[in-house]
mmCIF file of C-alpha atoms and ligand atoms in Angstrom:
data_model
loop_
_atom_site.group_PDB
_atom_site.id
_atom_site.type_symbol
_atom_site.label_atom_id
_atom_site.label_comp_id
_atom_site.label_asym_id
_atom_site.label_seq_id
_atom_site.Cartn_x
_atom_site.Cartn_y
_atom_site.Cartn_z
ATOM 1 C CA MET E 1 14.033 219.530 176.342
ATOM 2 C CA ARG E 2 15.095 222.468 174.258
ATOM 3 C CA HIS E 3 16.746 224.083 177.220
ATOM 4 C CA LEU E 4 18.531 220.877 178.088
ATOM 5 C CA THR E 5 19.680 220.402 174.536
ATOM 6 C CA ARG E 6 21.055 223.910 174.404
ATOM 7 C CA ARG E 7 22.941 223.398 177.597
ATOM 8 C CA GLY E 8 24.186 220.095 176.311
ATOM 9 C CA ALA E 9 25.429 221.762 173.162
ATOM 10 C CA ALA E 10 27.144 224.447 175.195
ATOM 11 C CA ALA E 11 28.765 221.804 177.358
ATOM 12 C CA VAL E 12 30.041 219.957 174.295
ATOM 13 C CA LEU E 13 31.347 223.210 172.860
ATOM 14 C CA GLY E 14 33.028 224.060 176.192
ATOM 15 C CA LEU E 15 34.569 220.620 176.369
ATOM 16 C CA SER E 16 35.917 220.760 172.859
ATOM 17 C CA LEU E 17 37.308 224.243 173.481
ATOM 18 C CA ALA E 18 38.984 222.981 176.638
ATOM 19 C CA LEU E 19 40.383 219.969 174.809
ATOM 20 C CA GLY E 20 41.493 222.175 171.951
ATOM 21 C CA GLY E 21 43.188 224.417 174.456
ATOM 22 C CA THR E 22 44.933 221.479 176.081
ATOM 23 C CA SER E 23 46.189 219.974 172.865
ATOM 24 C CA MET E 24 47.447 223.371 171.753
ATOM 25 C CA ALA E 25 49.229 223.764 175.080
ATOM 26 C CA LEU E 26 50.751 220.294 174.707
ATOM 27 C CA ALA E 27 51.992 221.066 171.225
ATOM 28 C CA ALA E 28 53.672 224.243 172.517
ATOM 29 C CA ASP E 29 55.253 222.602 175.587
ATOM 30 C CA PRO E 30 58.867 221.638 174.971
ATOM 31 C CA LEU E 31 60.110 218.242 176.072
ATOM 32 C CA LYS E 32 61.798 218.857 179.400
ATOM 33 C CA VAL E 33 65.051 216.918 179.764
ATOM 34 C CA ARG E 34 66.225 216.997 183.389
ATOM 35 C CA LEU E 35 69.838 216.143 184.259
ATOM 36 C CA SER E 36 71.092 215.492 187.779
ATOM 37 C CA THR E 37 74.710 215.398 189.015
ATOM 38 C CA ALA E 38 76.656 215.843 192.245
ATOM 39 C CA ALA E 39 79.035 218.206 190.418
ATOM 40 C CA VAL E 40 79.592 221.586 192.079
ATOM 41 C CA PRO E 41 79.032 224.797 190.082
ATOM 42 C CA GLY E 42 82.157 225.764 188.163
ATOM 43 C CA ASP E 43 83.631 222.252 188.038
ATOM 44 C CA TRP E 44 84.241 221.310 184.436
ATOM 45 C CA HIS E 45 81.729 218.492 184.279
ATOM 46 C CA ALA E 46 79.075 220.973 185.463
ATOM 47 C CA GLU E 47 80.202 223.599 182.933
ATOM 48 C CA MET E 48 80.313 221.107 180.082
ATOM 49 C CA MET E 49 76.617 220.442 180.459
ATOM 50 C CA LYS E 50 75.951 224.124 179.700
ATOM 51 C CA VAL E 51 77.696 223.511 176.384
ATOM 52 C CA PHE E 52 75.425 220.514 175.827
ATOM 53 C CA GLU E 53 72.315 222.503 176.807
ATOM 54 C CA LYS E 54 73.177 225.419 174.517
ATOM 55 C CA GLN E 55 73.832 223.221 171.511
ATOM 56 C CA VAL E 56 70.614 221.228 171.952
ATOM 57 C CA GLU E 57 68.408 224.246 172.682
ATOM 58 C CA GLU E 58 69.827 226.252 169.797
ATOM 59 C CA ALA E 59 68.957 223.380 167.470
ATOM 60 C CA PHE E 60 65.453 222.860 168.919
ATOM 61 C CA PRO E 61 64.439 226.077 170.707
ATOM 62 C CA GLU E 62 60.733 225.237 170.741
ATOM 63 C CA ALA E 63 60.922 221.492 171.194
ATOM 64 C CA ILE E 64 63.498 220.771 173.917
ATOM 65 C CA ASP E 65 64.243 222.314 177.288
ATOM 66 C CA VAL E 66 67.364 220.951 179.033
ATOM 67 C CA GLU E 67 67.380 221.520 182.801
ATOM 68 C CA ILE E 68 70.635 221.009 184.739
ATOM 69 C CA HIS E 69 70.534 220.261 188.470
ATOM 70 C CA LEU E 70 73.907 220.425 190.278
ATOM 71 C CA ASN E 71 75.057 219.609 193.839
ATOM 72 C CA ALA E 72 72.997 216.383 193.883
ATOM 73 C CA ALA E 73 70.060 218.696 194.604
ATOM 74 C CA LEU E 74 67.596 216.608 192.606
ATOM 75 C CA PHE E 75 68.843 213.068 193.303
ATOM 76 C CA LYS E 76 71.464 211.842 195.761
ATOM 77 C CA GLN E 77 74.880 211.010 194.349
ATOM 78 C CA GLY E 78 74.829 207.486 192.940
ATOM 79 C CA THR E 79 71.027 207.205 192.805
ATOM 80 C CA GLU E 80 70.772 208.752 189.324
ATOM 81 C CA PRO E 81 70.663 205.415 187.435
ATOM 82 C CA ALA E 82 67.776 204.124 189.569
ATOM 83 C CA ALA E 83 65.937 207.448 189.123
ATOM 84 C CA MET E 84 66.356 207.156 185.345
ATOM 85 C CA GLN E 85 65.162 203.566 185.425
ATOM 86 C CA ARG E 86 62.043 204.528 187.403
ATOM 87 C CA GLY E 87 61.247 207.219 184.847
ATOM 88 C CA ASN E 88 61.872 210.069 187.311
ATOM 89 C CA LEU E 89 64.982 211.454 185.648
ATOM 90 C CA ASP E 90 66.061 211.845 182.025
ATOM 91 C CA MET E 91 69.813 212.262 182.209
ATOM 92 C CA GLY E 92 72.672 211.852 184.676
ATOM 93 C CA LEU E 93 76.436 212.051 184.856
ATOM 94 C CA ILE E 94 77.117 208.572 186.099
ATOM 95 C CA SER E 95 80.281 206.761 187.146
ATOM 96 C CA ALA E 96 81.668 203.316 186.367
ATOM 97 C CA GLN E 97 81.162 202.598 190.081
ATOM 98 C CA ASP E 98 77.416 203.385 189.758
ATOM 99 C CA ILE E 99 77.162 201.122 186.736
ATOM 100 C CA ALA E 100 79.134 198.284 188.374
ATOM 101 C CA LYS E 101 76.406 197.998 191.034
ATOM 102 C CA GLN E 102 74.100 196.659 188.329
ATOM 103 C CA VAL E 103 76.527 195.399 185.690
ATOM 104 C CA PRO E 104 79.407 193.679 187.559
ATOM 105 C CA ALA E 105 81.578 193.478 184.399
ATOM 106 C CA TRP E 106 81.925 197.258 184.676
ATOM 107 C CA SER E 107 83.963 197.018 187.887
ATOM 108 C CA ILE E 108 86.958 196.681 185.563
ATOM 109 C CA PHE E 109 86.755 200.452 185.034
ATOM 110 C CA THR E 110 86.799 201.081 188.786
ATOM 111 C CA ALA E 111 90.237 199.462 189.060
ATOM 112 C CA GLY E 112 93.141 201.711 189.946
ATOM 113 C CA TYR E 113 96.019 202.080 187.497
ATOM 114 C CA LEU E 114 94.257 200.488 184.530
ATOM 115 C CA ILE E 115 93.411 203.457 182.287
ATOM 116 C CA ARG E 116 96.701 205.266 181.659
ATOM 117 C CA ASP E 117 95.703 208.858 180.840
ATOM 118 C CA PRO E 118 92.822 210.934 179.383
ATOM 119 C CA GLU E 119 93.804 210.083 175.824
ATOM 120 C CA HIS E 120 93.854 206.359 176.566
ATOM 121 C CA GLN E 121 90.432 206.754 178.216
ATOM 122 C CA GLN E 122 88.951 208.373 175.096
ATOM 123 C CA LYS E 123 90.454 205.743 172.826
ATOM 124 C CA VAL E 124 89.271 202.825 174.963
ATOM 125 C CA PHE E 125 85.677 204.019 175.156
ATOM 126 C CA HIS E 126 85.555 204.999 171.487
ATOM 127 C CA SER E 127 86.767 201.551 170.411
ATOM 128 C CA ASP E 128 84.939 198.229 170.157
ATOM 129 C CA ILE E 129 85.498 197.946 173.935
ATOM 130 C CA GLY E 130 83.268 200.963 174.523
ATOM 131 C CA GLU E 131 80.679 199.678 172.091
ATOM 132 C CA GLU E 132 80.556 196.331 173.852
ATOM 133 C CA MET E 133 80.494 197.751 177.384
ATOM 134 C CA TYR E 134 77.937 200.483 176.546
ATOM 135 C CA GLY E 135 75.844 197.704 175.004
ATOM 136 C CA LEU E 136 75.724 195.929 178.370
ATOM 137 C CA VAL E 137 74.488 199.130 180.026
ATOM 138 C CA ALA E 138 71.767 199.550 177.378
ATOM 139 C CA GLU E 139 70.609 195.935 177.710
ATOM 140 C CA GLU E 140 70.843 195.497 181.455
ATOM 141 C CA MET E 141 70.052 199.012 182.694
ATOM 142 C CA ASN E 142 67.912 200.448 179.923
ATOM 143 C CA ILE E 143 70.258 203.443 179.870
ATOM 144 C CA LYS E 144 72.109 204.839 176.885
ATOM 145 C CA ILE E 145 75.595 206.266 177.330
ATOM 146 C CA LEU E 146 76.155 209.208 175.016
ATOM 147 C CA ASP E 147 79.833 209.772 175.775
ATOM 148 C CA VAL E 148 82.659 209.605 178.296
ATOM 149 C CA ALA E 149 84.224 212.682 179.902
ATOM 150 C CA TYR E 150 87.516 212.866 181.791
ATOM 151 C CA LEU E 151 86.755 213.596 185.448
ATOM 152 C CA GLY E 152 90.454 213.901 186.157
ATOM 153 C CA THR E 153 93.167 211.813 187.771
ATOM 154 C CA ARG E 154 92.467 211.102 191.412
ATOM 155 C CA GLN E 155 95.080 212.130 193.981
ATOM 156 C CA LEU E 156 95.159 211.772 197.753
ATOM 157 C CA ASN E 157 94.347 214.891 199.735
ATOM 158 C CA LEU E 158 95.191 214.854 203.461
ATOM 159 C CA ARG E 159 93.982 217.009 206.322
ATOM 160 C CA ASP E 160 97.353 216.875 208.133
ATOM 161 C CA LYS E 161 100.841 216.614 206.679
ATOM 162 C CA ARG E 162 102.253 213.108 206.603
ATOM 163 C CA GLU E 163 105.180 211.258 205.016
ATOM 164 C CA VAL E 164 103.576 209.059 202.333
ATOM 165 C CA LYS E 165 105.804 206.964 200.093
ATOM 166 C CA THR E 166 104.066 203.571 199.907
ATOM 167 C CA PRO E 167 100.625 202.125 200.776
ATOM 168 C CA ALA E 168 101.993 201.084 204.189
ATOM 169 C CA ASP E 169 102.259 204.777 205.084
ATOM 170 C CA LEU E 170 98.475 205.138 204.834
ATOM 171 C CA GLU E 171 97.792 202.565 207.515
ATOM 172 C CA GLY E 172 95.012 203.786 209.803
ATOM 173 C CA VAL E 173 94.276 206.889 207.680
ATOM 174 C CA LYS E 174 90.526 207.442 207.657
ATOM 175 C CA LEU E 175 90.108 208.078 203.956
ATOM 176 C CA ARG E 176 86.735 209.222 202.715
ATOM 177 C CA MET E 177 85.642 207.346 199.604
ATOM 178 C CA PRO E 178 82.186 207.509 197.970
ATOM 179 C CA GLY E 179 79.767 204.979 199.358
ATOM 180 C CA SER E 180 79.866 201.826 197.263
ATOM 181 C CA ASP E 181 81.813 198.552 197.416
ATOM 182 C CA THR E 182 84.050 199.341 194.467
ATOM 183 C CA TRP E 183 85.073 202.721 195.906
ATOM 184 C CA GLN E 184 85.679 201.273 199.362
ATOM 185 C CA PHE E 185 87.817 198.542 197.822
ATOM 186 C CA LEU E 186 89.973 201.146 196.095
ATOM 187 C CA GLY E 187 90.544 202.890 199.441
ATOM 188 C CA ARG E 188 91.664 199.606 201.020
ATOM 189 C CA ALA E 189 93.860 198.757 198.029
ATOM 190 C CA LEU E 190 95.654 202.084 198.586
ATOM 191 C CA GLY E 191 96.462 200.928 202.113
ATOM 192 C CA ALA E 192 94.046 203.269 203.907
ATOM 193 C CA ASN E 193 91.041 202.759 206.135
ATOM 194 C CA PRO E 194 88.163 203.785 203.808
ATOM 195 C CA THR E 195 85.030 205.372 205.161
ATOM 196 C CA PRO E 196 81.925 206.073 203.038
ATOM 197 C CA MET E 197 80.602 209.622 202.810
ATOM 198 C CA ALA E 198 78.605 211.543 200.213
ATOM 199 C CA PHE E 199 80.524 214.149 198.222
ATOM 200 C CA GLY E 200 78.470 217.011 199.659
ATOM 201 C CA GLU E 201 79.631 216.196 203.215
ATOM 202 C CA VAL E 202 83.353 215.981 202.507
ATOM 203 C CA TYR E 203 84.269 219.638 203.137
ATOM 204 C CA LEU E 204 82.738 219.557 206.617
ATOM 205 C CA GLY E 205 84.212 216.108 207.260
ATOM 206 C CA LEU E 206 87.689 217.462 206.570
ATOM 207 C CA GLN E 207 87.083 220.644 208.519
ATOM 208 C CA THR E 208 85.866 218.848 211.653
ATOM 209 C CA GLY E 209 88.338 215.961 211.448
ATOM 210 C CA ALA E 210 85.639 213.318 210.964
ATOM 211 C CA ILE E 211 87.919 212.092 208.152
ATOM 212 C CA ASP E 212 91.703 212.336 207.673
ATOM 213 C CA GLY E 213 91.555 212.728 203.915
ATOM 214 C CA GLN E 214 89.766 212.266 200.654
ATOM 215 C CA ASP E 215 90.675 211.533 197.055
ATOM 216 C CA ASN E 216 89.606 213.532 194.016
ATOM 217 C CA PRO E 217 91.095 215.068 190.891
ATOM 218 C CA LEU E 218 92.866 218.411 191.398
ATOM 219 C CA PRO E 219 90.197 220.533 189.595
ATOM 220 C CA THR E 220 87.566 219.164 191.982
ATOM 221 C CA ASP E 221 89.810 219.889 194.996
ATOM 222 C CA GLU E 222 89.871 223.472 193.745
ATOM 223 C CA LYS E 223 86.188 223.916 192.849
ATOM 224 C CA ALA E 224 84.898 222.199 196.009
ATOM 225 C CA LYS E 225 87.472 224.213 198.024
ATOM 226 C CA PHE E 226 88.949 221.165 199.747
ATOM 227 C CA TYR E 227 92.321 222.954 199.702
ATOM 228 C CA GLU E 228 90.942 225.313 202.382
ATOM 229 C CA VAL E 229 90.678 222.474 204.894
ATOM 230 C CA THR E 230 93.634 220.246 203.975
ATOM 231 C CA GLU E 231 97.444 220.510 204.155
ATOM 232 C CA GLN E 232 98.780 218.036 201.619
ATOM 233 C CA ILE E 233 98.198 216.461 198.235
ATOM 234 C CA VAL E 234 99.975 213.192 197.478
ATOM 235 C CA LEU E 235 100.291 212.669 193.732
ATOM 236 C CA THR E 236 99.384 208.988 193.650
ATOM 237 C CA GLY E 237 97.451 209.327 190.349
ATOM 238 C CA HIS E 238 95.618 206.147 191.324
ATOM 239 C CA LEU E 239 92.551 206.412 189.103
ATOM 240 C CA VAL E 240 92.140 208.121 185.732
ATOM 241 C CA ASP E 241 88.511 208.794 186.416
ATOM 242 C CA ALA E 242 85.518 209.179 184.101
ATOM 243 C CA VAL E 243 81.944 210.397 184.136
ATOM 244 C CA PHE E 244 79.534 209.118 181.548
ATOM 245 C CA ILE E 245 76.878 211.357 180.017
ATOM 246 C CA ALA E 246 73.860 209.074 180.195
ATOM 247 C CA ILE E 247 70.224 209.266 179.139
ATOM 248 C CA SER E 248 67.354 206.937 179.969
ATOM 249 C CA ASN E 249 66.234 204.815 177.045
ATOM 250 C CA GLU E 250 62.671 206.021 177.634
ATOM 251 C CA THR E 251 63.679 209.635 177.043
ATOM 252 C CA TRP E 252 65.982 208.667 174.167
ATOM 253 C CA LYS E 253 63.069 206.984 172.407
ATOM 254 C CA LYS E 254 60.994 210.163 172.676
ATOM 255 C CA LEU E 255 63.530 212.005 170.490
ATOM 256 C CA THR E 256 63.335 212.140 166.708
ATOM 257 C CA PRO E 257 66.346 210.740 164.793
ATOM 258 C CA GLU E 258 67.417 214.316 164.076
ATOM 259 C CA GLN E 259 67.219 215.206 167.774
ATOM 260 C CA GLN E 260 69.150 212.059 168.713
ATOM 261 C CA LYS E 261 71.901 213.082 166.328
ATOM 262 C CA VAL E 262 72.137 216.536 167.904
ATOM 263 C CA PHE E 263 72.193 215.028 171.421
ATOM 264 C CA GLN E 264 75.087 212.829 170.377
ATOM 265 C CA GLU E 265 76.983 215.759 168.822
ATOM 266 C CA ALA E 266 76.270 218.028 171.793
ATOM 267 C CA ALA E 267 77.621 215.374 174.174
ATOM 268 C CA ALA E 268 80.810 215.138 172.100
ATOM 269 C CA ALA E 269 81.185 218.944 172.166
ATOM 270 C CA ALA E 270 80.652 218.956 175.940
ATOM 271 C CA VAL E 271 83.332 216.287 176.415
ATOM 272 C CA LYS E 272 85.819 218.193 174.264
ATOM 273 C CA PHE E 273 85.220 221.362 176.302
ATOM 274 C CA ASN E 274 85.527 219.501 179.604
ATOM 275 C CA ASN E 275 88.642 217.537 178.681
ATOM 276 C CA GLU E 276 90.564 220.535 177.358
ATOM 277 C CA HIS E 277 89.852 222.640 180.432
ATOM 278 C CA ARG E 278 90.439 219.843 182.892
ATOM 279 C CA VAL E 279 93.773 218.767 181.446
ATOM 280 C CA ALA E 280 94.956 222.399 181.424
ATOM 281 C CA ASP E 281 93.812 222.837 185.040
ATOM 282 C CA GLU E 282 95.606 219.727 186.211
ATOM 283 C CA LYS E 283 98.843 221.327 184.967
ATOM 284 C CA ARG E 284 98.078 224.712 186.523
ATOM 285 C CA LEU E 285 96.830 223.634 189.914
ATOM 286 C CA VAL E 286 99.964 222.270 191.600
ATOM 287 C CA GLU E 287 101.340 225.794 191.708
ATOM 288 C CA PHE E 288 98.001 227.196 192.866
ATOM 289 C CA PHE E 289 97.748 224.766 195.784
ATOM 290 C CA GLU E 290 101.366 225.468 196.754
ATOM 291 C CA SER E 291 100.530 229.170 196.804
ATOM 292 C CA LYS E 292 97.757 228.294 199.267
ATOM 293 C CA GLY E 293 100.308 226.640 201.542
ATOM 294 C CA LEU E 294 99.664 222.983 200.723
ATOM 295 C CA ALA E 295 102.529 220.500 200.456
ATOM 296 C CA ILE E 296 102.426 218.674 197.131
ATOM 297 C CA THR E 297 104.398 215.449 197.434
ATOM 298 C CA THR E 298 105.282 212.603 195.083
ATOM 299 C CA PRO E 299 105.151 209.096 196.521
ATOM 300 C CA ASP E 300 106.688 205.904 195.159
ATOM 301 C CA VAL E 301 104.022 205.570 192.461
ATOM 302 C CA ASP E 302 105.358 202.161 191.356
ATOM 303 C CA ALA E 303 104.810 200.823 194.869
ATOM 304 C CA PHE E 304 101.198 202.084 194.825
ATOM 305 C CA ARG E 305 100.643 200.778 191.299
ATOM 306 C CA SER E 306 101.842 197.255 191.995
ATOM 307 C CA ALA E 307 99.951 196.981 195.312
ATOM 308 C CA VAL E 308 96.703 198.263 193.779
ATOM 309 C CA GLN E 309 96.925 196.180 190.590
ATOM 310 C CA LYS E 310 97.671 193.045 192.647
ATOM 311 C CA ALA E 311 94.698 193.740 194.937
ATOM 312 C CA TYR E 312 92.340 194.049 191.945
ATOM 313 C CA LEU E 313 93.608 191.005 190.081
ATOM 314 C CA GLU E 314 93.176 188.915 193.235
ATOM 315 C CA SER E 315 89.779 190.433 194.081
ATOM 316 C CA GLU E 316 86.298 188.973 193.620
ATOM 317 C CA PHE E 317 85.596 191.831 191.186
ATOM 318 C CA SER E 318 88.018 190.545 188.572
ATOM 319 C CA ALA E 319 86.054 187.279 188.280
ATOM 320 C CA ASP E 320 83.275 189.318 186.609
ATOM 321 C CA TRP E 321 85.501 191.065 184.085
ATOM 322 C CA PRO E 322 84.986 189.935 180.489
ATOM 323 C CA LYS E 323 87.674 187.447 179.490
ATOM 324 C CA GLY E 324 90.697 189.127 177.942
ATOM 325 C CA MET E 325 89.389 192.638 178.674
ATOM 326 C CA VAL E 326 92.412 193.775 180.739
ATOM 327 C CA GLU E 327 94.686 192.773 177.866
ATOM 328 C CA ARG E 328 92.442 194.509 175.319
ATOM 329 C CA VAL E 329 92.382 197.720 177.373
ATOM 330 C CA ASN E 330 96.166 197.566 177.801
ATOM 331 C CA ALA E 331 96.624 197.049 174.067
ATOM 332 C CA VAL E 332 94.809 200.269 173.127
ATOM 333 C CA GLN E 333 97.506 202.723 172.066
HETATM 334 C C1 KDO R 1 83.371 211.845 194.644
HETATM 335 O O1 KDO R 1 82.333 211.681 195.293
HETATM 336 O O2 KDO R 1 84.474 211.863 195.145
HETATM 337 C C2 KDO R 1 83.230 211.964 193.115
HETATM 338 O O3 KDO R 1 84.479 212.435 192.579
HETATM 339 C C3 KDO R 1 82.861 210.601 192.522
HETATM 340 C C4 KDO R 1 82.502 210.761 191.048
HETATM 341 O O4 KDO R 1 82.046 209.523 190.530
HETATM 342 C C5 KDO R 1 81.441 211.831 190.844
HETATM 343 O O5 KDO R 1 80.209 211.410 191.389
HETATM 344 C C6 KDO R 1 81.891 213.140 191.493
HETATM 345 O O6 KDO R 1 82.209 212.923 192.861
HETATM 346 C C7 KDO R 1 80.822 214.235 191.477
HETATM 347 O O7 KDO R 1 80.414 214.490 190.163
HETATM 348 C C8 KDO R 1 81.343 215.520 192.118
HETATM 349 O O8 KDO R 1 82.449 216.061 191.412
#
């Protein structure tokens, strides 16, 4: 009996020590916040997240550990929202096209030639429009958008030189677009023959001739080295593109009010960093690409604009746009 009791006591002591150890370990473990994006290293939306990470970790060195995963290494491009919703991912850089898959009203922001420039983009999303549209994402996707960053203005980038003035000149051009309905629609609206392909496969697709071209902002053409395997950039400027810094509501709720405030401020600092660099690069890069032997041509942008706007207004997508939203977006000065 005595022996048993002693052993029992030792077991209880061991257990409590183990538990004590565990709870101490838990207290010391920072909250890991994992972010996934298809961005390549060096592209400004990848670099901006370092700014975010630094600001958050400097404020909470013991409590929070931000982990950035680039190149879609953690989750495939476009699957980040679902991963956040399943509780497998904390943060993602997500697109309006990703959101539109679940919240059809958001397809308005996938429309070509709606947002006019980076400044207009900031003003739209920091107005009551942003509040309303972010609210839909919170309600319907359980995801909180912290801020909007300028991904750049999308331009056509062709493997072989070609005379391109109007959408008719893109007939039969196998144009890689990311793989979702809204992206494919944009490719068709431009007059091309869109083909879906993940971002990570585009370089090889251009090199082998599996595709005739792709569209991306100039800084991405530089950082992903698409200029090495293409001969021309057509300055269509068809989409003033955005990425949204998003966090799952589950993770957001784990943060203290003070931490939430810092996350919000760090996202704003990241956006500022990204936008300044990206706008400067867009000015610098035409000359850089020319020095690499690419032809940089200007099409009849009005012809592209009217064809694309007409296609969207007549599309099934526009039926889901909140009433009066196009006019409200246009009215933002
Ligand atoms: C692309 O696949 O072309 C795209 O530019 C789409 C964007 O929404 C975004 O996913 C981006 O890729 C990646 O972040 C890589 O820059």
